[in-house]
């Protein structure tokens, strides 16, 4: 019975939209099976977490009220008075952080397998945009509860943006919506967080996924060299999708576990006139940059240490995100080794500075 | 045999999915139902209708996390003040016989404008606004500077 | 008609003009007041022999009372032989014994002082003569304080001026000049440690560190112009001006009668005088820091009362702490702590009141409050525990979701295996 009606509606749709080729395409899309297959799931997890963010974010929107004397109160209200509000708030916060983590993992996995090279340059580039957007997502969301730590972290964060030569001041003004971090900043960050960034993010995500589907899964070099009969493959649908679902379920459960047992803290309401408290910390994914800027001497070469740091990170970011376009100039035989070394040093740099940042 | 196994698996899977969806949608639905106190930020508190508030009387209202003392004077005017003593945080009270505000802890005395008159309190009590809207007494936070 | 109008207008303009002119001349006169036309200041400034503490902000100088007012002489002459001659009424440095009377010429005359401040007191000199300082001076002791010792000589400023030697925050340092000088005070046989004790005391910390001008400085207990050590009878009243309830409870207690009989100082006997420290519950009972045991011995009824009061306070403190701890836990867990925080606040209030009631030295009265506090604690704990139960309920919900998830997970796993076997 159920099967029949499902079939019927499928036929009805197929009649109009010709979806059979699409399903065929998915069925024929093959995912290589090898010892590094696990990494193929990372992007999917990031995607799933983005969906979790949308759902939990929309739910929070129902009760959240931006504004200097309502933001903090409304978050408190959500966690204490709205049933299961605590759950969705904690899920949103945990999942946001875990999403950033998986985006990083996903990026490094595509880097080390050198998936980014031709023909996938644009996939890499759209992914880069998505990473930056995720970070900005986190940065803008961090301020929304209007608590002390977030308030001062935002102050410091926007100050850093303001130190950029020439364009720094206008950027700072634009971000803050005024001279200082005030209610105007909160309104802006709210708009960025729930309208601007989600829209742009969705656009780039669409392109990113479109490219992936069009080009199929990347096969690593050693896989290329295997004889045709030794290449093990699995169909994208349903095999790979079901495995995806399995992992997503697990991840969601972990997030709910974290939300129940380690509810996200609310902190102390921000007071613009209070002195900055000890231990202002950016979010963990900005820690390495924050720490690096802190370690730089006041003056370097002809500029301030901070300016040097910002220029360095901008340049480093550019180098990193344009990797598909310059790695072709390295001799083919040397390429795997050099790129591996490069990637490992980047990870080591990030890890060491992050840990350092938390230790002091 | 193989067929049975598959049917069994499908049933378990289907049941599991339904149960799981239930455990996800139950919180979502309950979240959508507005809580008893529908607003997050206590900007104002309704103290009830004028007719129910006697002359020369007072009451303590919970204004979010802060208690507020609402006084109706002998002449019928309303006055709302933070009820937390500026000395050591006891809750102050209105004294009908003397028509002043008194803190029982160390005998701090304030006048009806909240000015600290005698005893240990170092500062006046901060004021809340009282508005009468449709014969209801509404207390609200004082306008903030900036 | 027209003519009349123009005359009127002319007169009007003229009077306006003259008012403006007058106003400006008055102003310029005021500006010229200090210095220029006072030959005393002109010469002494030129010769750089102005008094060491000379200040142009001195309130007398500002209102036109210049050198001549106290020293005599002729301020219009620039010939020192004339201006500082006895014919011109020059008296040089006034005798110490005369100073009070000299200030009193104006300050004891309400009709004169009224011009400057309608409510000003004019009994300072009279009070001074009743003070220890004044009495000793009358006996010929010139080491004691006169008006200028506290108010300064040439830098006199009103008490509300933060630069003044008698501004609340500066008073302890002003008294200290003499009273902390061991050598200087030696012949009087009184201690010189008051200042050092005071700065460490609750009052000293409040005044000097927190700059809370509501806290007492020396003069708030000893008086200003009539400075004296407070007598036995007045101590309670002095502390009682601020610590109203404590004084009231004490004065009605049995203890007060005994204190009077034995000529003991109320308040001071347990709390000290200059070195009043923050109180602790251990001041009562039988511990080492208890003040009860100074007079009472084991076996007396009073001794047992002390212990009982201490125990009931201690009981409430322990209960309160447990509620406060739970409140933190509830808050930290992101649970609803609103109702509970009110109950905890009430308990705190009972504790504060119970501590004040200690001054009745009546166990029953203290117990009423500590019992009340304990009911608030019970209420708070109940509210807190309900919240924590809710938290555990969440865990149950999590368990249910996980249960279903596990089923789906396992079934899915086998499903995938199935599909792959078929391929
Ligand atoms: C379109 C999707 C999204 C919507 C509608 C949304 C909406 C919201 C809302 C209303 C809040 C305020 C409530 C709160 O602070 O708990 C918030 C906070 C936050 N959001 Fe989002 N959000 C979305 C996506 C994301 C994404 C993708 C990230 C991370 C990469 C993110 C990170 C955060 C963070 C870190 C907070 C602060 C959480 C906290 O400290 O409470 N959000 N979001
Ligand atoms: S707490 Fe109110 S007078 Fe001490």
mmCIF file of C-alpha atoms and ligand atoms in Angstrom, chain A residues 49-50 53-58 60-61 64 75 78 89 92-93 95-97 99-100 133-135 137-145 147 190 193-194 198 201 264-265 283 285, ligand 1:
data_model
loop_
_atom_site.group_PDB
_atom_site.id
_atom_site.type_symbol
_atom_site.label_atom_id
_atom_site.label_comp_id
_atom_site.label_asym_id
_atom_site.label_seq_id
_atom_site.Cartn_x
_atom_site.Cartn_y
_atom_site.Cartn_z
ATOM 1 C CA UNK A 49 25.738 20.998 11.482
ATOM 2 C CA UNK A 50 24.854 23.989 9.373
ATOM 3 C CA UNK A 53 22.287 25.777 13.182
ATOM 4 C CA UNK A 54 19.489 26.908 10.931
ATOM 5 C CA UNK A 55 16.831 24.950 12.775
ATOM 6 C CA UNK A 56 18.014 25.797 16.270
ATOM 7 C CA UNK A 57 18.746 29.388 15.212
ATOM 8 C CA UNK A 58 15.260 29.911 13.868
ATOM 9 C CA UNK A 60 15.910 30.872 19.167
ATOM 10 C CA UNK A 61 14.776 33.754 17.004
ATOM 11 C CA UNK A 64 15.518 36.313 21.298
ATOM 12 C CA UNK A 75 18.689 34.507 26.605
ATOM 13 C CA UNK A 78 14.990 31.243 26.948
ATOM 14 C CA UNK A 89 20.340 27.409 23.090
ATOM 15 C CA UNK A 92 23.006 26.141 18.903
ATOM 16 C CA UNK A 93 26.143 27.142 20.790
ATOM 17 C CA UNK A 95 26.874 22.927 17.305
ATOM 18 C CA UNK A 96 28.262 26.281 16.145
ATOM 19 C CA UNK A 97 31.623 25.484 17.634
ATOM 20 C CA UNK A 99 30.693 23.048 13.005
ATOM 21 C CA UNK A 100 33.705 25.345 12.831
ATOM 22 C CA UNK A 133 31.860 32.954 6.695
ATOM 23 C CA UNK A 134 31.704 30.307 9.430
ATOM 24 C CA UNK A 135 34.244 32.278 11.443
ATOM 25 C CA UNK A 137 29.131 33.577 11.892
ATOM 26 C CA UNK A 138 30.742 32.618 15.135
ATOM 27 C CA UNK A 139 32.150 36.086 15.766
ATOM 28 C CA UNK A 140 28.823 37.803 15.225
ATOM 29 C CA UNK A 141 26.879 35.244 17.238
ATOM 30 C CA UNK A 142 29.270 35.470 20.158
ATOM 31 C CA UNK A 143 28.119 39.015 20.942
ATOM 32 C CA UNK A 144 24.398 38.287 20.794
ATOM 33 C CA UNK A 145 23.945 37.191 24.432
ATOM 34 C CA UNK A 147 27.561 39.155 28.191
ATOM 35 C CA UNK A 190 22.320 40.598 14.848
ATOM 36 C CA UNK A 193 24.212 36.918 12.047
ATOM 37 C CA UNK A 194 20.679 36.139 11.093
ATOM 38 C CA UNK A 198 23.114 33.049 6.304
ATOM 39 C CA UNK A 201 26.577 31.304 3.217
ATOM 40 C CA UNK A 264 26.515 26.528 27.578
ATOM 41 C CA UNK A 265 27.191 29.241 30.119
ATOM 42 C CA UNK A 283 36.462 32.154 20.669
ATOM 43 C CA UNK A 285 39.051 29.423 16.622
HETATM 44 C C1 LIG D 1 20.933 30.611 9.455
HETATM 45 C C2 LIG D 1 21.319 30.071 10.512
HETATM 46 C C3 LIG D 1 21.412 30.705 11.866
HETATM 47 C C4 LIG D 1 20.462 31.426 12.590
HETATM 48 C C5 LIG D 1 19.058 31.758 12.182
HETATM 49 C C6 LIG D 1 21.083 31.779 13.834
HETATM 50 C C7 LIG D 1 20.485 32.516 14.873
HETATM 51 C C8 LIG D 1 21.073 32.809 16.083
HETATM 52 C C9 LIG D 1 20.465 33.469 17.174
HETATM 53 C C10 LIG D 1 19.043 34.010 17.230
HETATM 54 C C11 LIG D 1 21.367 33.539 18.173
HETATM 55 C C12 LIG D 1 21.173 34.169 19.550
HETATM 56 C C13 LIG D 1 20.831 33.164 20.573
HETATM 57 C C14 LIG D 1 22.036 32.710 21.389
HETATM 58 O O1 LIG D 1 22.966 33.472 21.562
HETATM 59 O O2 LIG D 1 21.981 31.608 21.892
HETATM 60 C C15 LIG D 1 22.562 32.937 17.718
HETATM 61 C C16 LIG D 1 23.734 32.783 18.455
HETATM 62 C C17 LIG D 1 24.908 32.201 17.995
HETATM 63 N N1 LIG D 1 25.138 31.667 16.781
HETATM 64 FE FE1 LIG D 1 23.743 31.511 15.337
HETATM 65 N N2 LIG D 1 22.361 31.298 13.841
HETATM 66 C C18 LIG D 1 22.594 30.637 12.633
HETATM 67 C C19 LIG D 1 23.765 30.021 12.227
HETATM 68 C C20 LIG D 1 24.955 29.976 12.917
HETATM 69 C C21 LIG D 1 26.177 29.384 12.439
HETATM 70 C C22 LIG D 1 26.406 28.697 11.107
HETATM 71 C C23 LIG D 1 27.111 29.555 13.429
HETATM 72 C C24 LIG D 1 28.586 29.138 13.475
HETATM 73 C C25 LIG D 1 29.410 28.933 12.572
HETATM 74 C C26 LIG D 1 26.459 30.241 14.500
HETATM 75 C C27 LIG D 1 27.069 30.591 15.673
HETATM 76 C C28 LIG D 1 26.433 31.191 16.727
HETATM 77 C C29 LIG D 1 27.053 31.423 17.961
HETATM 78 C C30 LIG D 1 28.491 31.062 18.360
HETATM 79 C C31 LIG D 1 26.104 32.059 18.767
HETATM 80 C C32 LIG D 1 26.269 32.504 20.185
HETATM 81 C C33 LIG D 1 25.672 31.455 21.051
HETATM 82 C C34 LIG D 1 25.700 31.839 22.475
HETATM 83 O O3 LIG D 1 26.747 32.210 22.990
HETATM 84 O O4 LIG D 1 24.657 31.767 23.057
HETATM 85 N N3 LIG D 1 25.142 30.481 14.163
HETATM 86 N N4 LIG D 1 22.370 32.496 16.458
#
